[in-house]
PDB file of C-alpha atoms in Angstrom:
ATOM      1  CA  MET A   5       0.000   0.000   0.000  1.00  0.00           C
ATOM      2  CA  ARG A   6       1.293   3.436  -0.909  1.00  0.00           C
ATOM      3  CA  VAL A   7       0.107   6.548   0.967  1.00  0.00           C
ATOM      4  CA  VAL A   8       0.953  10.088  -0.122  1.00  0.00           C
ATOM      5  CA  SER A   9       0.520  13.097   2.163  1.00  0.00           C
ATOM      6  CA  TRP A  10       0.828  16.643   0.834  1.00  0.00           C
ATOM      7  CA  ASN A  11       0.040  20.155   1.973  1.00  0.00           C
ATOM      8  CA  ILE A  12      -0.883  21.491  -1.454  1.00  0.00           C
ATOM      9  CA  HIS A  13      -0.996  25.236  -0.520  1.00  0.00           C
ATOM     10  CA  TRP A  14      -4.320  25.449  -2.398  1.00  0.00           C
ATOM     11  CA  GLY A  15      -2.396  24.580  -5.564  1.00  0.00           C
ATOM     12  CA  CYS A  16      -0.388  27.805  -5.481  1.00  0.00           C
ATOM     13  CA  GLY A  17       3.133  27.301  -6.781  1.00  0.00           C
ATOM     14  CA  LYS A  18       6.315  29.358  -6.557  1.00  0.00           C
ATOM     15  CA  ASP A  19       5.127  31.715  -9.307  1.00  0.00           C
ATOM     16  CA  GLY A  20       1.998  32.654  -7.322  1.00  0.00           C
ATOM     17  CA  ARG A  21      -0.337  30.972  -9.793  1.00  0.00           C
ATOM     18  CA  ILE A  22      -2.827  28.233  -8.925  1.00  0.00           C
ATOM     19  CA  ARG A  23      -2.414  25.081 -10.978  1.00  0.00           C
ATOM     20  CA  ILE A  24      -4.423  22.234  -9.489  1.00  0.00           C
ATOM     21  CA  HIS A  25      -3.604  20.239 -12.622  1.00  0.00           C
ATOM     22  CA  ALA A  26       0.075  20.333 -11.599  1.00  0.00           C
ATOM     23  CA  ILE A  27      -0.844  18.864  -8.194  1.00  0.00           C
ATOM     24  CA  ILE A  28      -2.912  16.191  -9.937  1.00  0.00           C
ATOM     25  CA  ASP A  29      -0.068  15.358 -12.339  1.00  0.00           C
ATOM     26  CA  VAL A  30       2.402  14.836  -9.485  1.00  0.00           C
ATOM     27  CA  LEU A  31      -0.051  12.658  -7.584  1.00  0.00           C
ATOM     28  CA  ARG A  32      -0.774  10.528 -10.633  1.00  0.00           C
ATOM     29  CA  LYS A  33       2.933   9.932 -11.196  1.00  0.00           C
ATOM     30  CA  LEU A  34       3.336   8.851  -7.576  1.00  0.00           C
ATOM     31  CA  ASN A  35       0.433   6.407  -8.088  1.00  0.00           C
ATOM     32  CA  PRO A  36      -0.762   6.204  -4.467  1.00  0.00           C
ATOM     33  CA  ASP A  37      -3.477   3.967  -3.077  1.00  0.00           C
ATOM     34  CA  VAL A  38      -4.426   6.592  -0.489  1.00  0.00           C
ATOM     35  CA  ILE A  39      -4.050  10.362  -0.910  1.00  0.00           C
ATOM     36  CA  CYS A  40      -4.050  12.693   2.108  1.00  0.00           C
ATOM     37  CA  LEU A  41      -4.148  16.427   1.379  1.00  0.00           C
ATOM     38  CA  GLN A  42      -4.059  19.569   3.469  1.00  0.00           C
ATOM     39  CA  GLU A  43      -4.852  23.197   2.543  1.00  0.00           C
ATOM     40  CA  VAL A  44      -7.521  22.387  -0.013  1.00  0.00           C
ATOM     41  CA  ALA A  45      -9.643  25.477  -0.772  1.00  0.00           C
ATOM     42  CA  SER A  46     -12.978  26.439  -2.286  1.00  0.00           C
ATOM     43  CA  ASN A  47     -14.330  29.928  -3.053  1.00  0.00           C
ATOM     44  CA  HIS A  48     -11.384  31.743  -1.457  1.00  0.00           C
ATOM     45  CA  ALA A  49     -10.785  34.588  -3.924  1.00  0.00           C
ATOM     46  CA  GLU A  50      -8.616  36.446  -1.391  1.00  0.00           C
ATOM     47  CA  LEU A  51      -5.975  33.697  -1.259  1.00  0.00           C
ATOM     48  CA  GLU A  52      -2.868  34.186  -3.371  1.00  0.00           C
ATOM     49  CA  GLY A  53      -3.625  33.247  -6.938  1.00  0.00           C
ATOM     50  CA  ASN A  54      -7.412  33.608  -6.478  1.00  0.00           C
ATOM     51  CA  ALA A  55      -8.614  30.199  -5.233  1.00  0.00           C
ATOM     52  CA  THR A  56     -12.219  30.554  -6.367  1.00  0.00           C
ATOM     53  CA  SER A  57     -12.650  27.031  -7.763  1.00  0.00           C
ATOM     54  CA  ASN A  58     -13.997  24.182  -5.666  1.00  0.00           C
ATOM     55  CA  GLN A  59     -10.769  22.234  -5.317  1.00  0.00           C
ATOM     56  CA  PHE A  60     -12.455  19.468  -3.303  1.00  0.00           C
ATOM     57  CA  ARG A  61     -14.654  18.778  -6.337  1.00  0.00           C
ATOM     58  CA  GLN A  62     -11.771  19.128  -8.823  1.00  0.00           C
ATOM     59  CA  LEU A  63      -9.601  16.643  -6.967  1.00  0.00           C
ATOM     60  CA  ALA A  64     -12.429  14.166  -6.439  1.00  0.00           C
ATOM     61  CA  GLY A  65     -13.225  14.358 -10.155  1.00  0.00           C
ATOM     62  CA  ALA A  66      -9.602  13.855 -11.160  1.00  0.00           C
ATOM     63  CA  PHE A  67      -9.399  10.643  -9.129  1.00  0.00           C
ATOM     64  CA  GLY A  68     -12.687   9.068 -10.045  1.00  0.00           C
ATOM     65  CA  GLY A  69     -11.584   5.584  -8.990  1.00  0.00           C
ATOM     66  CA  TYR A  70     -10.991   6.786  -5.433  1.00  0.00           C
ATOM     67  CA  GLN A  71     -13.496   7.304  -2.638  1.00  0.00           C
ATOM     68  CA  PRO A  72     -13.219  10.926  -1.409  1.00  0.00           C
ATOM     69  CA  VAL A  73     -13.606  12.224   2.138  1.00  0.00           C
ATOM     70  CA  ILE A  74     -13.578  15.984   2.699  1.00  0.00           C
ATOM     71  CA  GLU A  75     -13.185  17.975   5.894  1.00  0.00           C
ATOM     72  CA  PRO A  76     -13.402  21.758   5.528  1.00  0.00           C
ATOM     73  CA  THR A  77     -12.154  22.781   8.963  1.00  0.00           C
ATOM     74  CA  SER A  78     -12.876  26.419   8.130  1.00  0.00           C
ATOM     75  CA  GLU A  79     -16.213  27.345   6.534  1.00  0.00           C
ATOM     76  CA  ILE A  80     -17.065  31.038   6.273  1.00  0.00           C
ATOM     77  CA  TYR A  81     -20.163  32.315   4.463  1.00  0.00           C
ATOM     78  CA  GLN A  82     -20.144  35.430   2.310  1.00  0.00           C
ATOM     79  CA  ASN A  83     -23.277  36.268   0.319  1.00  0.00           C
ATOM     80  CA  ASN A  84     -24.548  32.760   1.147  1.00  0.00           C
ATOM     81  CA  LEU A  85     -21.483  31.248  -0.520  1.00  0.00           C
ATOM     82  CA  PRO A  86     -19.365  28.909   1.631  1.00  0.00           C
ATOM     83  CA  ARG A  87     -15.645  29.640   1.602  1.00  0.00           C
ATOM     84  CA  GLN A  88     -14.054  26.345   2.639  1.00  0.00           C
ATOM     85  CA  PHE A  89     -10.529  25.383   3.622  1.00  0.00           C
ATOM     86  CA  GLY A  90      -9.236  22.137   5.054  1.00  0.00           C
ATOM     87  CA  ASN A  91      -8.291  18.518   4.576  1.00  0.00           C
ATOM     88  CA  MET A  92      -9.158  15.797   2.080  1.00  0.00           C
ATOM     89  CA  LEU A  93      -8.559  12.053   1.833  1.00  0.00           C
ATOM     90  CA  LEU A  94      -9.042   9.825  -1.208  1.00  0.00           C
ATOM     91  CA  SER A  95      -8.758   6.039  -1.112  1.00  0.00           C
ATOM     92  CA  LYS A  96      -8.522   3.451  -3.876  1.00  0.00           C
ATOM     93  CA  TYR A  97      -9.451   0.834  -1.283  1.00  0.00           C
ATOM     94  CA  ARG A  98     -12.882   0.553   0.251  1.00  0.00           C
ATOM     95  CA  ILE A  99     -13.581   2.869   3.174  1.00  0.00           C
ATOM     96  CA  ASN A 100     -16.014   1.395   5.694  1.00  0.00           C
ATOM     97  CA  GLN A 101     -15.946   4.081   8.389  1.00  0.00           C
ATOM     98  CA  VAL A 102     -15.179   7.806   8.476  1.00  0.00           C
ATOM     99  CA  HIS A 103     -14.713   9.953  11.574  1.00  0.00           C
ATOM    100  CA  ARG A 104     -14.053  13.694  11.568  1.00  0.00           C
ATOM    101  CA  TYR A 105     -12.641  15.483  14.593  1.00  0.00           C
ATOM    102  CA  LEU A 106     -12.365  19.169  15.410  1.00  0.00           C
ATOM    103  CA  LEU A 107      -9.114  19.623  17.310  1.00  0.00           C
ATOM    104  CA  PRO A 108      -8.706  21.888  20.361  1.00  0.00           C
ATOM    105  CA  TRP A 109      -8.362  25.597  19.672  1.00  0.00           C
ATOM    106  CA  PRO A 110      -7.762  27.187  23.083  1.00  0.00           C
ATOM    107  CA  PRO A 111      -7.609  30.996  23.220  1.00  0.00           C
ATOM    108  CA  ASP A 112      -4.023  32.211  23.115  1.00  0.00           C
ATOM    109  CA  PRO A 113      -3.511  35.940  23.836  1.00  0.00           C
ATOM    110  CA  ASN A 114       0.058  35.648  22.541  1.00  0.00           C
ATOM    111  CA  SER A 115      -1.110  34.424  19.156  1.00  0.00           C
ATOM    112  CA  PRO A 116      -4.410  35.955  18.000  1.00  0.00           C
ATOM    113  CA  ALA A 117      -3.972  34.579  14.474  1.00  0.00           C
ATOM    114  CA  GLY A 118      -5.008  31.063  13.601  1.00  0.00           C
ATOM    115  CA  MET A 119      -7.858  28.935  12.322  1.00  0.00           C
ATOM    116  CA  PRO A 120      -9.795  25.810  13.364  1.00  0.00           C
ATOM    117  CA  ARG A 121      -7.909  22.565  12.822  1.00  0.00           C
ATOM    118  CA  GLY A 122      -9.257  19.087  12.205  1.00  0.00           C
ATOM    119  CA  LEU A 123      -8.473  15.429  11.693  1.00  0.00           C
ATOM    120  CA  ILE A 124      -9.904  12.953   9.176  1.00  0.00           C
ATOM    121  CA  GLU A 125      -9.962   9.278  10.086  1.00  0.00           C
ATOM    122  CA  ALA A 126     -10.875   6.626   7.525  1.00  0.00           C
ATOM    123  CA  VAL A 127     -11.034   2.907   8.299  1.00  0.00           C
ATOM    124  CA  ILE A 128      -9.761   1.294   5.103  1.00  0.00           C
ATOM    125  CA  ASP A 129      -9.908  -2.294   3.883  1.00  0.00           C
ATOM    126  CA  ALA A 130      -6.220  -2.429   2.957  1.00  0.00           C
ATOM    127  CA  PRO A 131      -4.548  -5.536   1.472  1.00  0.00           C
ATOM    128  CA  GLY A 132      -2.993  -6.429   4.840  1.00  0.00           C
ATOM    129  CA  GLY A 133      -6.236  -5.940   6.762  1.00  0.00           C
ATOM    130  CA  LYS A 134      -8.207  -3.035   8.161  1.00  0.00           C
ATOM    131  CA  VAL A 135      -6.188   0.046   9.068  1.00  0.00           C
ATOM    132  CA  ARG A 136      -7.062   3.548  10.159  1.00  0.00           C
ATOM    133  CA  VAL A 137      -5.552   6.287   7.997  1.00  0.00           C
ATOM    134  CA  LEU A 138      -5.648   9.742   9.560  1.00  0.00           C
ATOM    135  CA  THR A 139      -4.585  13.105   8.189  1.00  0.00           C
ATOM    136  CA  THR A 140      -4.334  16.489   9.852  1.00  0.00           C
ATOM    137  CA  HIS A 141      -2.872  19.984   9.675  1.00  0.00           C
ATOM    138  CA  LEU A 142      -1.905  21.374  13.070  1.00  0.00           C
ATOM    139  CA  GLU A 143      -1.634  24.996  14.198  1.00  0.00           C
ATOM    140  CA  TYR A 144       1.327  26.982  12.883  1.00  0.00           C
ATOM    141  CA  TYR A 145       1.352  30.236  14.883  1.00  0.00           C
ATOM    142  CA  SER A 146       0.493  29.158  18.434  1.00  0.00           C
ATOM    143  CA  PRO A 147       2.686  26.634  20.295  1.00  0.00           C
ATOM    144  CA  LEU A 148       0.017  26.489  23.015  1.00  0.00           C
ATOM    145  CA  GLN A 149      -2.686  25.470  20.553  1.00  0.00           C
ATOM    146  CA  ARG A 150      -0.423  23.053  18.694  1.00  0.00           C
ATOM    147  CA  MET A 151       0.538  21.227  21.892  1.00  0.00           C
ATOM    148  CA  ALA A 152      -3.137  20.964  22.867  1.00  0.00           C
ATOM    149  CA  GLN A 153      -3.826  19.438  19.452  1.00  0.00           C
ATOM    150  CA  VAL A 154      -0.949  16.967  19.764  1.00  0.00           C
ATOM    151  CA  ARG A 155      -2.207  15.839  23.163  1.00  0.00           C
ATOM    152  CA  HIS A 156      -5.705  15.404  21.771  1.00  0.00           C
ATOM    153  CA  LEU A 157      -4.321  13.297  18.927  1.00  0.00           C
ATOM    154  CA  LYS A 158      -2.741  11.031  21.537  1.00  0.00           C
ATOM    155  CA  TYR A 159      -6.011  10.847  23.433  1.00  0.00           C
ATOM    156  CA  LEU A 160      -7.955   9.944  20.290  1.00  0.00           C
ATOM    157  CA  HIS A 161      -5.386   7.267  19.493  1.00  0.00           C
ATOM    158  CA  TRP A 162      -5.662   5.810  23.007  1.00  0.00           C
ATOM    159  CA  GLU A 163      -9.455   5.845  22.659  1.00  0.00           C
ATOM    160  CA  ALA A 164      -9.333   3.978  19.334  1.00  0.00           C
ATOM    161  CA  CYS A 165      -6.928   1.357  20.696  1.00  0.00           C
ATOM    162  CA  GLU A 166      -9.130   0.759  23.726  1.00  0.00           C
ATOM    163  CA  ARG A 167     -12.300   0.525  21.630  1.00  0.00           C
ATOM    164  CA  ALA A 168     -10.581  -2.020  19.392  1.00  0.00           C
ATOM    165  CA  ARG A 169      -9.557  -4.038  22.470  1.00  0.00           C
ATOM    166  CA  ILE A 170     -13.097  -4.260  23.904  1.00  0.00           C
ATOM    167  CA  PHE A 171     -15.000  -4.435  20.603  1.00  0.00           C
ATOM    168  CA  GLN A 172     -17.926  -6.863  20.600  1.00  0.00           C
ATOM    169  CA  PRO A 173     -20.427  -6.848  17.707  1.00  0.00           C
ATOM    170  CA  ASP A 174     -24.060  -6.732  18.786  1.00  0.00           C
ATOM    171  CA  PRO A 175     -26.488  -7.436  15.906  1.00  0.00           C
ATOM    172  CA  SER A 176     -29.437  -6.633  18.170  1.00  0.00           C
ATOM    173  CA  MET A 177     -28.562  -2.920  18.182  1.00  0.00           C
ATOM    174  CA  ASP A 178     -30.063  -0.427  15.705  1.00  0.00           C
ATOM    175  CA  SER A 179     -28.084   0.157  12.508  1.00  0.00           C
ATOM    176  CA  PRO A 180     -26.399   3.470  13.530  1.00  0.00           C
ATOM    177  CA  TYR A 181     -24.656   1.513  16.294  1.00  0.00           C
ATOM    178  CA  GLN A 182     -23.344  -1.116  13.873  1.00  0.00           C
ATOM    179  CA  LEU A 183     -20.120   0.595  12.883  1.00  0.00           C
ATOM    180  CA  GLY A 184     -18.133  -2.609  12.722  1.00  0.00           C
ATOM    181  CA  PHE A 185     -14.587  -3.205  13.875  1.00  0.00           C
ATOM    182  CA  ARG A 186     -12.299  -0.184  14.025  1.00  0.00           C
ATOM    183  CA  PRO A 187      -8.676  -1.240  14.511  1.00  0.00           C
ATOM    184  CA  GLY A 188      -6.022   0.298  16.674  1.00  0.00           C
ATOM    185  CA  SER A 189      -3.538  -0.096  13.798  1.00  0.00           C
ATOM    186  CA  ALA A 190      -3.088   3.305  12.214  1.00  0.00           C
ATOM    187  CA  ILE A 191      -1.156   5.623   9.936  1.00  0.00           C
ATOM    188  CA  TYR A 192      -1.112   9.285  10.966  1.00  0.00           C
ATOM    189  CA  CYS A 193       0.117  11.822   8.435  1.00  0.00           C
ATOM    190  CA  GLY A 194      -0.008  15.462   7.478  1.00  0.00           C
ATOM    191  CA  ASP A 195       1.490  18.857   8.116  1.00  0.00           C
ATOM    192  CA  PHE A 196       2.175  18.857  11.851  1.00  0.00           C
ATOM    193  CA  ASN A 197       3.890  22.275  11.825  1.00  0.00           C
ATOM    194  CA  PHE A 198       6.587  21.123  14.209  1.00  0.00           C
ATOM    195  CA  THR A 199      10.221  20.204  13.643  1.00  0.00           C
ATOM    196  CA  PRO A 200      11.882  16.973  14.809  1.00  0.00           C
ATOM    197  CA  ASP A 201      13.637  18.758  17.689  1.00  0.00           C
ATOM    198  CA  SER A 202      10.465  20.362  19.045  1.00  0.00           C
ATOM    199  CA  PRO A 203       8.621  19.465  22.272  1.00  0.00           C
ATOM    200  CA  ASP A 204       5.471  18.768  20.216  1.00  0.00           C
ATOM    201  CA  TYR A 205       7.250  16.031  18.284  1.00  0.00           C
ATOM    202  CA  GLN A 206       8.604  14.502  21.478  1.00  0.00           C
ATOM    203  CA  GLU A 207       5.154  14.630  23.078  1.00  0.00           C
ATOM    204  CA  LEU A 208       3.534  12.741  20.218  1.00  0.00           C
ATOM    205  CA  ILE A 209       5.971   9.819  20.284  1.00  0.00           C
ATOM    206  CA  ALA A 210       6.660   9.810  24.042  1.00  0.00           C
ATOM    207  CA  PRO A 211       6.139   6.352  25.618  1.00  0.00           C
ATOM    208  CA  ASP A 212       2.746   5.887  27.257  1.00  0.00           C
ATOM    209  CA  ASP A 213       1.972   2.570  28.926  1.00  0.00           C
ATOM    210  CA  SER A 214      -1.771   3.186  28.555  1.00  0.00           C
ATOM    211  CA  ILE A 215      -1.559   3.080  24.737  1.00  0.00           C
ATOM    212  CA  ALA A 216      -1.602  -0.483  23.412  1.00  0.00           C
ATOM    213  CA  LEU A 217      -0.092   0.449  20.025  1.00  0.00           C
ATOM    214  CA  PRO A 218       2.409   3.312  20.389  1.00  0.00           C
ATOM    215  CA  LEU A 219       3.127   5.627  17.485  1.00  0.00           C
ATOM    216  CA  VAL A 220       6.571   5.606  15.882  1.00  0.00           C
ATOM    217  CA  ASP A 221       8.107   7.943  13.325  1.00  0.00           C
ATOM    218  CA  ALA A 222       8.163   6.068  10.015  1.00  0.00           C
ATOM    219  CA  TRP A 223      11.173   8.032   8.734  1.00  0.00           C
ATOM    220  CA  ARG A 224      13.251   6.894  11.703  1.00  0.00           C
ATOM    221  CA  LEU A 225      12.286   3.289  11.003  1.00  0.00           C
ATOM    222  CA  ARG A 226      13.754   3.389   7.507  1.00  0.00           C
ATOM    223  CA  HIS A 227      16.469   6.041   7.851  1.00  0.00           C
ATOM    224  CA  PRO A 228      17.735   5.952  11.448  1.00  0.00           C
ATOM    225  CA  GLU A 229      21.187   7.256  10.543  1.00  0.00           C
ATOM    226  CA  ILE A 230      20.208   9.739   7.836  1.00  0.00           C
ATOM    227  CA  ALA A 231      19.392  13.418   8.391  1.00  0.00           C
ATOM    228  CA  ARG A 232      15.724  14.026   7.800  1.00  0.00           C
ATOM    229  CA  ALA A 233      14.857  15.378   4.374  1.00  0.00           C
ATOM    230  CA  PRO A 234      13.181  18.811   4.500  1.00  0.00           C
ATOM    231  CA  THR A 235       9.525  18.996   3.487  1.00  0.00           C
ATOM    232  CA  ALA A 236       9.280  22.814   3.267  1.00  0.00           C
ATOM    233  CA  GLY A 237      11.631  25.671   2.466  1.00  0.00           C
ATOM    234  CA  LEU A 238      12.730  24.390  -0.937  1.00  0.00           C
ATOM    235  CA  HIS A 239      12.486  26.125  -4.330  1.00  0.00           C
ATOM    236  CA  GLY A 240      12.766  29.658  -2.908  1.00  0.00           C
ATOM    237  CA  PHE A 241       9.386  29.947  -1.178  1.00  0.00           C
ATOM    238  CA  LYS A 242       9.017  32.787   1.353  1.00  0.00           C
ATOM    239  CA  TRP A 243       9.040  30.519   4.392  1.00  0.00           C
ATOM    240  CA  PRO A 244      10.464  28.962   6.497  1.00  0.00           C
ATOM    241  CA  GLU A 245      13.733  30.767   7.136  1.00  0.00           C
ATOM    242  CA  ARG A 246      15.586  27.550   6.338  1.00  0.00           C
ATOM    243  CA  ALA A 247      14.494  24.261   4.842  1.00  0.00           C
ATOM    244  CA  ASP A 248      13.144  21.909   7.499  1.00  0.00           C
ATOM    245  CA  CYS A 249      10.739  19.052   8.113  1.00  0.00           C
ATOM    246  CA  PHE A 250       7.120  19.796   9.005  1.00  0.00           C
ATOM    247  CA  ASP A 251       5.364  16.826   7.369  1.00  0.00           C
ATOM    248  CA  TYR A 252       5.426  13.272   8.756  1.00  0.00           C
ATOM    249  CA  PHE A 253       4.144   9.747   8.799  1.00  0.00           C
ATOM    250  CA  PHE A 254       3.644   8.136  12.198  1.00  0.00           C
ATOM    251  CA  VAL A 255       2.589   4.477  12.304  1.00  0.00           C
ATOM    252  CA  THR A 256       1.548   2.155  15.097  1.00  0.00           C
ATOM    253  CA  ASN A 257       4.312  -0.199  16.175  1.00  0.00           C
ATOM    254  CA  ASP A 258       2.474  -3.263  14.825  1.00  0.00           C
ATOM    255  CA  LEU A 259       2.974  -1.815  11.316  1.00  0.00           C
ATOM    256  CA  ALA A 260       6.632  -0.945  11.837  1.00  0.00           C
ATOM    257  CA  GLN A 261       8.034  -4.107  10.232  1.00  0.00           C
ATOM    258  CA  ARG A 262       5.834  -3.573   7.170  1.00  0.00           C
ATOM    259  CA  VAL A 263       7.195  -0.096   6.370  1.00  0.00           C
ATOM    260  CA  THR A 264       9.377  -0.547   3.293  1.00  0.00           C
ATOM    261  CA  GLU A 265      10.097   3.088   2.403  1.00  0.00           C
ATOM    262  CA  VAL A 266       9.486   6.698   3.414  1.00  0.00           C
ATOM    263  CA  GLU A 267      10.496   9.397   0.947  1.00  0.00           C
ATOM    264  CA  VAL A 268      10.185  13.123   0.380  1.00  0.00           C
ATOM    265  CA  GLN A 269       9.554  14.071  -3.249  1.00  0.00           C
ATOM    266  CA  SER A 270      11.670  17.207  -3.452  1.00  0.00           C
ATOM    267  CA  GLU A 271      11.482  17.954  -7.188  1.00  0.00           C
ATOM    268  CA  THR A 272       8.101  19.673  -7.518  1.00  0.00           C
ATOM    269  CA  ALA A 273       7.521  23.391  -6.825  1.00  0.00           C
ATOM    270  CA  ALA A 274       3.736  23.085  -7.191  1.00  0.00           C
ATOM    271  CA  SER A 275       3.314  23.864  -3.456  1.00  0.00           C
ATOM    272  CA  ASP A 276       5.372  25.366  -0.645  1.00  0.00           C
ATOM    273  CA  HIS A 277       5.483  21.847   0.856  1.00  0.00           C
ATOM    274  CA  GLN A 278       6.745  18.658  -0.725  1.00  0.00           C
ATOM    275  CA  PRO A 279       4.706  15.454  -1.036  1.00  0.00           C
ATOM    276  CA  ILE A 280       5.809  12.669   1.279  1.00  0.00           C
ATOM    277  CA  VAL A 281       5.388   8.995   0.432  1.00  0.00           C
ATOM    278  CA  LEU A 282       4.944   5.929   2.652  1.00  0.00           C
ATOM    279  CA  ASP A 283       5.132   2.376   1.281  1.00  0.00           C
ATOM    280  CA  ILE A 284       3.840  -0.531   3.387  1.00  0.00           C
ATOM    281  CA  ALA A 285       4.154  -4.174   2.385  1.00  0.00           C
TER     282      ALA A 285
END
């Protein structure tokens, strides 16, 4: 199974022009089974390049053989028109459950800027069995908010592992209760807006005896002795001050032996982030 995660910067490339077709071309060449995207926009004329198109619809149409899941974490109405911004997941494999979470957004007087953040979870019938694939885009400006979001991610992961442990089907219950088995096994990916030396990163992977399936950094599994490839700051974009890693795959430890490769595709300048690729046997 191949998973690609990419903050697409609403399709705005280095030249300030929006070219969703360039995003689509890169994704098609990577040939993923699951696509996880952040910063997908619709009806946002004020964004650089004029993001007025419904990119959720464009991307879903471009990958007609995939099942799409959208999560506009920001939805603002102007003249009865929804301006949407958020995450999207597309899967070639059957999705049998979807859960959407709004992440904590505590007031931070030191960082008035910001936006709501969310998490998509899809339970996918992958070739090796059911797995949860989750994608998110955490807060950039506020360390306080980002840490709260990281801690909530860990809570949600603990909750899923515990529900998997005690799961018992009950056919006597009404159909909305018949969600079916939801595994603890998971792949978390996205733009986490922290660097590998940050306290947020350490918090996410810190040992916790209450979590049955701890999360591990997939890059470290495959490249323990290699400096991490940067996922932003390439191709002359305005930020960050130096190239660094903000985008990750974290997998549960039961999947660790199945991770065959983790790569950063550094060639494209179609976004201010680079697509990252995870291959699992």
